[in-house]
Short mmCIF file of N, CA, C and O in Angstrom, two decimals:
data_model
loop_
_atom_site.label_atom_id
_atom_site.label_comp_id
_atom_site.label_asym_id
_atom_site.label_seq_id
_atom_site.Cartn_x
_atom_site.Cartn_y
_atom_site.Cartn_z
N MET A 75 107.53 229.60 10.05
CA MET A 75 107.04 230.13 11.32
C MET A 75 107.62 231.52 11.57
O MET A 75 108.69 231.84 11.10
N ASP A 76 106.94 232.28 12.38
CA ASP A 76 107.32 233.65 12.66
C ASP A 76 108.27 233.72 13.86
O ASP A 76 107.88 233.45 14.99
N GLU A 77 109.52 234.11 13.58
CA GLU A 77 110.50 234.21 14.66
C GLU A 77 110.21 235.40 15.57
O GLU A 77 110.78 235.51 16.65
N ASP A 78 109.33 236.32 15.12
CA ASP A 78 108.96 237.48 15.95
C ASP A 78 107.78 237.17 16.87
O ASP A 78 107.36 238.02 17.64
N ALA A 79 107.22 235.97 16.75
CA ALA A 79 106.10 235.57 17.61
C ALA A 79 106.59 235.51 19.05
O ALA A 79 107.78 235.30 19.31
N PRO A 80 105.68 235.67 20.01
CA PRO A 80 106.11 235.55 21.41
C PRO A 80 106.69 234.17 21.67
O PRO A 80 106.36 233.20 20.99
N LEU A 81 107.55 234.10 22.66
CA LEU A 81 108.14 232.82 23.07
C LEU A 81 107.02 231.82 23.36
O LEU A 81 106.08 232.13 24.09
N LEU A 82 107.12 230.64 22.77
CA LEU A 82 106.19 229.56 23.05
C LEU A 82 106.76 228.74 24.20
O LEU A 82 107.87 228.21 24.10
N VAL A 83 106.01 228.66 25.29
CA VAL A 83 106.44 227.91 26.47
C VAL A 83 105.53 226.69 26.59
O VAL A 83 104.32 226.83 26.78
N ILE A 84 106.11 225.51 26.45
CA ILE A 84 105.36 224.26 26.53
C ILE A 84 105.72 223.59 27.84
O ILE A 84 106.89 223.29 28.09
N VAL A 85 104.72 223.37 28.68
CA VAL A 85 104.95 222.84 30.03
C VAL A 85 104.48 221.39 30.10
O VAL A 85 103.33 221.08 29.80
N ASP A 86 105.38 220.52 30.50
CA ASP A 86 105.10 219.10 30.72
C ASP A 86 104.43 219.00 32.09
O ASP A 86 105.10 218.87 33.12
N ALA A 87 103.10 219.08 32.11
CA ALA A 87 102.36 219.15 33.37
C ALA A 87 102.68 217.98 34.30
O ALA A 87 102.93 218.18 35.49
N ALA A 88 102.68 216.76 33.78
CA ALA A 88 102.90 215.59 34.63
C ALA A 88 104.28 215.64 35.28
O ALA A 88 104.43 215.34 36.46
N ASN A 89 105.27 216.08 34.53
CA ASN A 89 106.63 216.13 35.06
C ASN A 89 106.78 217.24 36.08
O ASN A 89 107.39 217.05 37.13
N VAL A 90 106.21 218.41 35.80
CA VAL A 90 106.32 219.53 36.73
C VAL A 90 105.56 219.23 38.02
O VAL A 90 106.08 219.39 39.12
N VAL A 91 104.32 218.76 37.90
CA VAL A 91 103.52 218.42 39.07
C VAL A 91 104.21 217.32 39.88
O VAL A 91 104.26 217.37 41.11
N GLY A 92 104.78 216.34 39.18
CA GLY A 92 105.43 215.22 39.84
C GLY A 92 106.73 215.57 40.55
O GLY A 92 107.25 214.77 41.32
N SER A 93 107.23 216.77 40.30
CA SER A 93 108.49 217.17 40.93
C SER A 93 108.30 217.71 42.35
O SER A 93 109.27 217.96 43.06
N VAL A 94 107.04 217.87 42.76
CA VAL A 94 106.73 218.39 44.10
C VAL A 94 105.97 217.32 44.87
O VAL A 94 104.83 217.01 44.53
N PRO A 95 106.56 216.75 45.93
CA PRO A 95 105.89 215.68 46.68
C PRO A 95 104.82 216.23 47.63
O PRO A 95 104.98 216.23 48.84
N ASP A 96 103.71 216.70 47.04
CA ASP A 96 102.66 217.32 47.85
C ASP A 96 101.36 216.53 47.85
O ASP A 96 100.30 217.05 48.17
N GLY A 97 101.43 215.25 47.45
CA GLY A 97 100.23 214.43 47.41
C GLY A 97 99.49 214.51 46.09
O GLY A 97 98.36 214.04 45.98
N TRP A 98 100.12 215.07 45.05
CA TRP A 98 99.50 215.25 43.74
C TRP A 98 98.91 213.96 43.19
O TRP A 98 97.92 213.98 42.47
N TRP A 99 99.51 212.82 43.55
CA TRP A 99 99.07 211.53 43.01
C TRP A 99 97.66 211.15 43.44
O TRP A 99 97.02 210.33 42.82
N ARG A 100 97.17 211.78 44.51
CA ARG A 100 95.80 211.50 44.96
C ARG A 100 94.77 212.24 44.12
O ARG A 100 93.59 211.86 44.11
N ASP A 101 95.19 213.32 43.45
CA ASP A 101 94.27 214.12 42.62
C ASP A 101 95.07 214.74 41.48
O ASP A 101 95.40 215.92 41.50
N ARG A 102 95.37 213.93 40.48
CA ARG A 102 96.20 214.39 39.36
C ARG A 102 95.55 215.55 38.60
O ARG A 102 96.23 216.48 38.21
N ARG A 103 94.25 215.45 38.41
CA ARG A 103 93.56 216.53 37.69
C ARG A 103 93.61 217.83 38.50
O ARG A 103 93.89 218.89 37.97
N GLY A 104 93.34 217.74 39.79
CA GLY A 104 93.39 218.92 40.65
C GLY A 104 94.78 219.55 40.68
O GLY A 104 94.94 220.78 40.65
N ALA A 105 95.81 218.70 40.69
CA ALA A 105 97.19 219.21 40.68
C ALA A 105 97.48 219.95 39.38
O ALA A 105 98.09 221.02 39.38
N ALA A 106 97.01 219.40 38.25
CA ALA A 106 97.20 220.05 36.95
C ALA A 106 96.43 221.37 36.90
O ALA A 106 96.91 222.36 36.35
N GLU A 107 95.23 221.39 37.50
CA GLU A 107 94.45 222.63 37.53
C GLU A 107 95.13 223.71 38.37
O GLU A 107 95.13 224.88 38.02
N ARG A 108 95.74 223.32 39.49
CA ARG A 108 96.46 224.29 40.32
C ARG A 108 97.67 224.86 39.57
O ARG A 108 97.93 226.06 39.62
N LEU A 109 98.38 223.99 38.84
CA LEU A 109 99.50 224.46 38.04
C LEU A 109 99.00 225.40 36.94
O LEU A 109 99.58 226.46 36.71
N ARG A 110 97.92 225.03 36.28
CA ARG A 110 97.33 225.89 35.24
C ARG A 110 96.98 227.26 35.80
O ARG A 110 97.33 228.29 35.23
N ASP A 111 96.32 227.28 36.95
CA ASP A 111 95.90 228.54 37.54
C ASP A 111 97.09 229.41 37.92
O ASP A 111 97.08 230.63 37.73
N ARG A 112 98.12 228.78 38.45
CA ARG A 112 99.34 229.53 38.81
C ARG A 112 99.99 230.14 37.58
O ARG A 112 100.37 231.30 37.56
N LEU A 113 100.14 229.34 36.51
CA LEU A 113 100.75 229.83 35.29
C LEU A 113 99.89 230.91 34.62
O LEU A 113 100.42 231.88 34.09
N ALA A 114 98.58 230.73 34.65
CA ALA A 114 97.69 231.72 34.04
C ALA A 114 97.77 233.06 34.76
O ALA A 114 97.70 234.12 34.14
N SER A 115 97.93 233.03 36.07
CA SER A 115 97.97 234.29 36.83
C SER A 115 99.37 234.90 36.88
O SER A 115 99.52 236.12 36.83
N GLU A 116 100.42 234.06 36.93
CA GLU A 116 101.78 234.57 37.10
C GLU A 116 102.61 234.56 35.82
O GLU A 116 103.66 235.20 35.77
N GLY A 117 102.18 233.81 34.81
CA GLY A 117 103.00 233.70 33.60
C GLY A 117 104.28 232.93 33.88
O GLY A 117 104.33 232.09 34.77
N LEU A 118 105.31 233.26 33.14
CA LEU A 118 106.61 232.61 33.32
C LEU A 118 107.46 233.49 34.22
O LEU A 118 107.88 234.58 33.82
N PRO A 119 107.68 233.07 35.47
CA PRO A 119 108.44 233.89 36.41
C PRO A 119 109.79 234.33 35.83
O PRO A 119 110.48 233.54 35.19
N GLY A 120 110.10 235.59 36.03
CA GLY A 120 111.37 236.13 35.58
C GLY A 120 111.44 236.42 34.10
O GLY A 120 112.49 236.75 33.56
N HIS A 121 110.31 236.32 33.40
CA HIS A 121 110.28 236.57 31.97
C HIS A 121 109.26 237.67 31.69
O HIS A 121 108.07 237.39 31.58
N PRO A 122 109.71 238.92 31.60
CA PRO A 122 108.78 240.05 31.48
C PRO A 122 108.12 240.16 30.10
O PRO A 122 107.09 240.79 29.97
N ASN A 123 108.72 239.57 29.08
CA ASN A 123 108.17 239.70 27.73
C ASN A 123 106.96 238.80 27.55
O ASN A 123 106.79 237.81 28.27
N PRO A 124 106.13 239.11 26.56
CA PRO A 124 104.95 238.26 26.30
C PRO A 124 105.37 236.83 25.96
O PRO A 124 106.37 236.63 25.26
N VAL A 125 104.61 235.89 26.47
CA VAL A 125 104.83 234.48 26.16
C VAL A 125 103.48 233.84 25.87
O VAL A 125 102.44 234.32 26.31
N GLU A 126 103.52 232.77 25.12
CA GLU A 126 102.33 231.94 24.90
C GLU A 126 102.60 230.64 25.64
O GLU A 126 103.56 229.94 25.34
N ILE A 127 101.75 230.34 26.62
CA ILE A 127 101.96 229.14 27.44
C ILE A 127 100.98 228.05 27.04
O ILE A 127 99.78 228.29 26.94
N VAL A 128 101.54 226.85 26.82
CA VAL A 128 100.73 225.67 26.52
C VAL A 128 101.07 224.63 27.58
O VAL A 128 102.23 224.24 27.75
N LEU A 129 100.06 224.20 28.31
CA LEU A 129 100.21 223.18 29.34
C LEU A 129 99.73 221.85 28.76
O LEU A 129 98.58 221.74 28.36
N VAL A 130 100.62 220.87 28.68
CA VAL A 130 100.26 219.58 28.11
C VAL A 130 99.96 218.61 29.25
O VAL A 130 100.80 218.38 30.12
N VAL A 131 98.73 218.08 29.24
CA VAL A 131 98.28 217.14 30.27
C VAL A 131 98.02 215.79 29.64
O VAL A 131 97.77 215.68 28.44
N GLU A 132 98.07 214.76 30.48
CA GLU A 132 97.85 213.39 30.00
C GLU A 132 97.18 212.58 31.10
O GLU A 132 97.05 213.04 32.23
N GLY A 133 96.76 211.39 30.75
CA GLY A 133 96.19 210.47 31.74
C GLY A 133 95.00 211.05 32.48
O GLY A 133 94.10 211.63 31.88
N ALA A 134 95.01 210.91 33.80
CA ALA A 134 93.89 211.35 34.64
C ALA A 134 93.67 212.86 34.59
O ALA A 134 92.61 213.34 34.97
N ALA A 135 94.65 213.60 34.11
CA ALA A 135 94.52 215.07 34.04
C ALA A 135 93.90 215.52 32.71
O ALA A 135 93.62 216.70 32.54
N ARG A 136 93.65 214.59 31.80
CA ARG A 136 93.03 214.96 30.52
C ARG A 136 91.70 215.64 30.79
O ARG A 136 90.98 215.25 31.70
N GLY A 137 91.40 216.62 29.98
CA GLY A 137 90.12 217.31 30.13
C GLY A 137 90.20 218.57 30.96
O GLY A 137 89.22 219.29 31.08
N VAL A 138 91.36 218.88 31.52
CA VAL A 138 91.54 220.15 32.22
C VAL A 138 91.32 221.25 31.19
O VAL A 138 91.84 221.17 30.07
N GLU A 139 90.53 222.24 31.54
CA GLU A 139 90.17 223.31 30.63
C GLU A 139 91.27 224.35 30.51
O GLU A 139 92.03 224.56 31.45
N SER A 140 91.31 225.04 29.38
CA SER A 140 92.22 226.17 29.21
C SER A 140 91.75 227.30 30.11
O SER A 140 90.63 227.29 30.62
N ALA A 141 92.61 228.29 30.30
CA ALA A 141 92.29 229.46 31.12
C ALA A 141 92.77 230.69 30.36
O ALA A 141 93.63 230.58 29.49
N PRO A 142 92.24 231.87 30.69
CA PRO A 142 92.72 233.06 30.00
C PRO A 142 94.24 233.18 30.13
O PRO A 142 94.80 233.05 31.21
N GLY A 143 94.89 233.34 28.98
CA GLY A 143 96.34 233.47 28.98
C GLY A 143 97.10 232.16 28.93
O GLY A 143 98.33 232.16 28.94
N LEU A 144 96.38 231.04 28.84
CA LEU A 144 97.05 229.74 28.84
C LEU A 144 96.17 228.71 28.14
O LEU A 144 94.98 228.63 28.40
N ARG A 145 96.77 227.96 27.22
CA ARG A 145 96.04 226.90 26.51
C ARG A 145 96.44 225.56 27.09
O ARG A 145 97.62 225.31 27.34
N VAL A 146 95.47 224.70 27.31
CA VAL A 146 95.73 223.34 27.78
C VAL A 146 95.53 222.39 26.61
O VAL A 146 94.52 222.45 25.91
N GLU A 147 96.51 221.52 26.40
CA GLU A 147 96.44 220.48 25.38
C GLU A 147 96.34 219.14 26.09
O GLU A 147 97.24 218.79 26.87
N SER A 148 95.28 218.40 25.84
CA SER A 148 95.13 217.06 26.41
C SER A 148 95.72 216.06 25.41
O SER A 148 95.20 215.91 24.30
N ALA A 149 96.79 215.40 25.81
CA ALA A 149 97.42 214.41 24.94
C ALA A 149 96.52 213.18 24.84
O ALA A 149 96.04 212.68 25.85
N ARG A 150 96.31 212.71 23.62
CA ARG A 150 95.51 211.50 23.44
C ARG A 150 96.26 210.28 23.97
O ARG A 150 95.66 209.36 24.49
N GLY A 151 97.57 210.29 23.82
CA GLY A 151 98.41 209.20 24.31
C GLY A 151 99.45 209.78 25.25
O GLY A 151 99.13 210.37 26.27
N SER A 152 100.70 209.65 24.84
CA SER A 152 101.81 210.13 25.64
C SER A 152 101.91 211.66 25.61
O SER A 152 101.89 212.27 24.54
N GLY A 153 102.03 212.24 26.78
CA GLY A 153 102.23 213.68 26.86
C GLY A 153 103.53 214.09 26.20
O GLY A 153 103.60 215.13 25.53
N ASP A 154 104.56 213.27 26.36
CA ASP A 154 105.85 213.56 25.75
C ASP A 154 105.72 213.63 24.22
O ASP A 154 106.28 214.53 23.58
N ASP A 155 104.99 212.67 23.64
CA ASP A 155 104.81 212.67 22.18
C ASP A 155 104.07 213.92 21.72
O ASP A 155 104.40 214.51 20.69
N ARG A 156 103.06 214.36 22.49
CA ARG A 156 102.32 215.57 22.11
C ARG A 156 103.22 216.80 22.20
O ARG A 156 103.14 217.70 21.36
N ILE A 157 104.09 216.85 23.20
CA ILE A 157 105.02 217.96 23.34
C ILE A 157 105.95 218.02 22.13
O ILE A 157 106.16 219.09 21.55
N VAL A 158 106.47 216.89 21.72
CA VAL A 158 107.35 216.83 20.55
C VAL A 158 106.59 217.30 19.30
O VAL A 158 107.11 218.07 18.49
N GLU A 159 105.33 216.87 19.15
CA GLU A 159 104.51 217.31 18.02
C GLU A 159 104.35 218.83 18.02
O GLU A 159 104.45 219.47 16.97
N LEU A 160 104.09 219.41 19.19
CA LEU A 160 103.92 220.86 19.28
C LEU A 160 105.21 221.59 18.90
O LEU A 160 105.17 222.62 18.21
N VAL A 161 106.34 221.06 19.33
CA VAL A 161 107.63 221.67 18.96
C VAL A 161 107.81 221.58 17.45
O VAL A 161 108.19 222.56 16.81
N GLU A 162 107.51 220.41 16.88
CA GLU A 162 107.63 220.24 15.41
C GLU A 162 106.71 221.20 14.67
O GLU A 162 107.11 221.80 13.67
N GLU A 163 105.47 221.35 15.14
CA GLU A 163 104.50 222.23 14.49
C GLU A 163 104.92 223.69 14.54
O GLU A 163 104.48 224.49 13.72
N ASN A 164 105.77 224.04 15.49
CA ASN A 164 106.19 225.43 15.68
C ASN A 164 107.66 225.64 15.37
O ASN A 164 108.27 226.59 15.85
N ARG A 165 108.22 224.75 14.59
CA ARG A 165 109.64 224.82 14.23
C ARG A 165 109.95 226.20 13.65
O ARG A 165 109.19 226.74 12.86
N GLY A 166 111.05 226.78 14.09
CA GLY A 166 111.44 228.11 13.64
C GLY A 166 110.97 229.21 14.57
O GLY A 166 111.40 230.35 14.45
N ARG A 167 110.09 228.87 15.48
CA ARG A 167 109.60 229.84 16.47
C ARG A 167 110.38 229.63 17.76
O ARG A 167 110.64 228.49 18.15
N PRO A 168 110.74 230.71 18.47
CA PRO A 168 111.41 230.52 19.76
C PRO A 168 110.52 229.70 20.69
O PRO A 168 109.36 230.05 20.93
N THR A 169 111.05 228.56 21.17
CA THR A 169 110.26 227.63 21.98
C THR A 169 111.07 227.18 23.19
O THR A 169 112.25 226.84 23.06
N LEU A 170 110.41 227.16 24.34
CA LEU A 170 111.00 226.70 25.59
C LEU A 170 110.13 225.58 26.13
O LEU A 170 108.92 225.77 26.32
N VAL A 171 110.71 224.41 26.38
CA VAL A 171 109.99 223.29 26.96
C VAL A 171 110.42 223.16 28.42
O VAL A 171 111.61 223.18 28.73
N ILE A 172 109.42 223.04 29.30
CA ILE A 172 109.72 222.91 30.73
C ILE A 172 109.45 221.48 31.16
O ILE A 172 108.30 221.03 31.20
N THR A 173 110.54 220.78 31.45
CA THR A 173 110.48 219.38 31.87
C THR A 173 111.83 218.99 32.46
O THR A 173 112.85 219.59 32.15
N ALA A 174 111.82 217.95 33.28
CA ALA A 174 113.07 217.37 33.78
C ALA A 174 113.31 216.01 33.14
O ALA A 174 114.31 215.36 33.41
N ASP A 175 112.39 215.57 32.29
CA ASP A 175 112.47 214.26 31.65
C ASP A 175 113.64 214.24 30.65
O ASP A 175 113.62 214.98 29.66
N ARG A 176 114.64 213.43 30.92
CA ARG A 176 115.86 213.43 30.09
C ARG A 176 115.60 213.07 28.64
O ARG A 176 116.15 213.68 27.73
N GLU A 177 114.80 212.05 28.41
CA GLU A 177 114.53 211.63 27.04
C GLU A 177 113.75 212.71 26.29
O GLU A 177 114.03 213.00 25.13
N LEU A 178 112.77 213.31 26.94
CA LEU A 178 112.01 214.38 26.29
C LEU A 178 112.93 215.57 26.00
O LEU A 178 112.86 216.17 24.92
N ARG A 179 113.80 215.90 26.94
CA ARG A 179 114.76 216.99 26.73
C ARG A 179 115.60 216.72 25.48
O ARG A 179 115.81 217.61 24.65
N ARG A 180 116.07 215.49 25.33
CA ARG A 180 116.87 215.13 24.16
C ARG A 180 116.06 215.31 22.88
O ARG A 180 116.54 215.89 21.91
N ARG A 181 114.84 214.80 22.89
CA ARG A 181 114.00 214.85 21.69
C ARG A 181 113.71 216.28 21.24
O ARG A 181 113.76 216.58 20.05
N VAL A 182 113.40 217.18 22.18
CA VAL A 182 113.03 218.54 21.77
C VAL A 182 114.25 219.40 21.45
O VAL A 182 114.16 220.29 20.60
N THR A 183 115.38 219.14 22.10
CA THR A 183 116.57 219.93 21.75
C THR A 183 117.06 219.56 20.35
O THR A 183 117.62 220.40 19.65
N GLU A 184 116.81 218.33 19.93
CA GLU A 184 117.13 217.94 18.55
C GLU A 184 116.30 218.73 17.54
O GLU A 184 116.68 218.85 16.38
N LEU A 185 115.18 219.28 17.99
CA LEU A 185 114.30 220.10 17.14
C LEU A 185 114.53 221.60 17.39
O LEU A 185 113.71 222.42 17.01
N ASP A 186 115.63 221.92 18.06
CA ASP A 186 116.04 223.30 18.31
C ASP A 186 115.25 224.04 19.38
O ASP A 186 115.31 225.27 19.45
N ALA A 187 114.51 223.32 20.21
CA ALA A 187 113.83 223.97 21.33
C ALA A 187 114.82 224.13 22.48
O ALA A 187 115.74 223.33 22.63
N GLU A 188 114.61 225.15 23.28
CA GLU A 188 115.36 225.32 24.52
C GLU A 188 114.63 224.51 25.59
O GLU A 188 113.44 224.24 25.48
N VAL A 189 115.34 224.14 26.66
CA VAL A 189 114.74 223.36 27.73
C VAL A 189 115.19 223.91 29.07
O VAL A 189 116.34 224.32 29.24
N THR A 190 114.27 223.89 30.02
CA THR A 190 114.62 224.20 31.41
C THR A 190 113.79 223.30 32.31
O THR A 190 112.83 222.68 31.86
N GLY A 191 114.16 223.25 33.58
CA GLY A 191 113.49 222.35 34.51
C GLY A 191 112.28 222.96 35.20
O GLY A 191 111.98 224.16 35.04
N PRO A 192 111.57 222.15 35.99
CA PRO A 192 110.35 222.58 36.66
C PRO A 192 110.50 223.82 37.55
O PRO A 192 109.55 224.57 37.73
N ARG A 193 111.68 224.03 38.11
CA ARG A 193 111.86 225.20 38.99
C ARG A 193 111.58 226.51 38.27
O ARG A 193 111.27 227.51 38.91
N ALA A 194 111.68 226.51 36.95
CA ALA A 194 111.42 227.73 36.17
C ALA A 194 109.98 228.21 36.35
O ALA A 194 109.72 229.41 36.26
N VAL A 195 109.06 227.30 36.61
CA VAL A 195 107.67 227.70 36.81
C VAL A 195 107.21 227.56 38.25
O VAL A 195 106.21 228.16 38.63
N LEU A 196 107.93 226.77 39.03
CA LEU A 196 107.50 226.56 40.41
C LEU A 196 108.02 227.63 41.36
O LEU A 196 107.39 227.92 42.36
N GLY A 197 109.17 228.18 41.05
CA GLY A 197 109.74 229.22 41.91
C GLY A 197 109.79 228.75 43.35
O GLY A 197 110.36 227.72 43.66
N GLY A 198 109.15 229.50 44.22
CA GLY A 198 109.15 229.17 45.65
C GLY A 198 108.03 228.26 46.08
O GLY A 198 107.77 228.11 47.26
N MET A 199 107.35 227.63 45.14
CA MET A 199 106.24 226.74 45.48
C MET A 199 106.74 225.59 46.36
O MET A 199 107.74 224.99 46.05
N PRO A 200 106.03 225.29 47.44
CA PRO A 200 106.48 224.20 48.32
C PRO A 200 106.39 222.85 47.65
O PRO A 200 105.67 222.65 46.74
#
């Protein structure tokens, strides 16, 4: 893999959306689409360099479309498993996974990915 490639940012949509008690559970797909739109327009807050953002969705949010500047991956099964696969497929490339899920954090750091929590993309979002 190319270490000079832009930072790959993989976002655990279910975990990030679930960290904000705003009624997301009533419309999981809509919540994932709002997160997608925010990331597509704002990128990774506080990170001025180019990044490639991949939003991983699962369950009721499957089928959310990609947007300019952001790719959406619909996990066939577990979103966590798809995130681990993406990290494995991009081994050697600078990768940041955004999740608060402890087990997922353990799995991806074992593959040399960096990890940060949902606040990295939510910023001041209520």
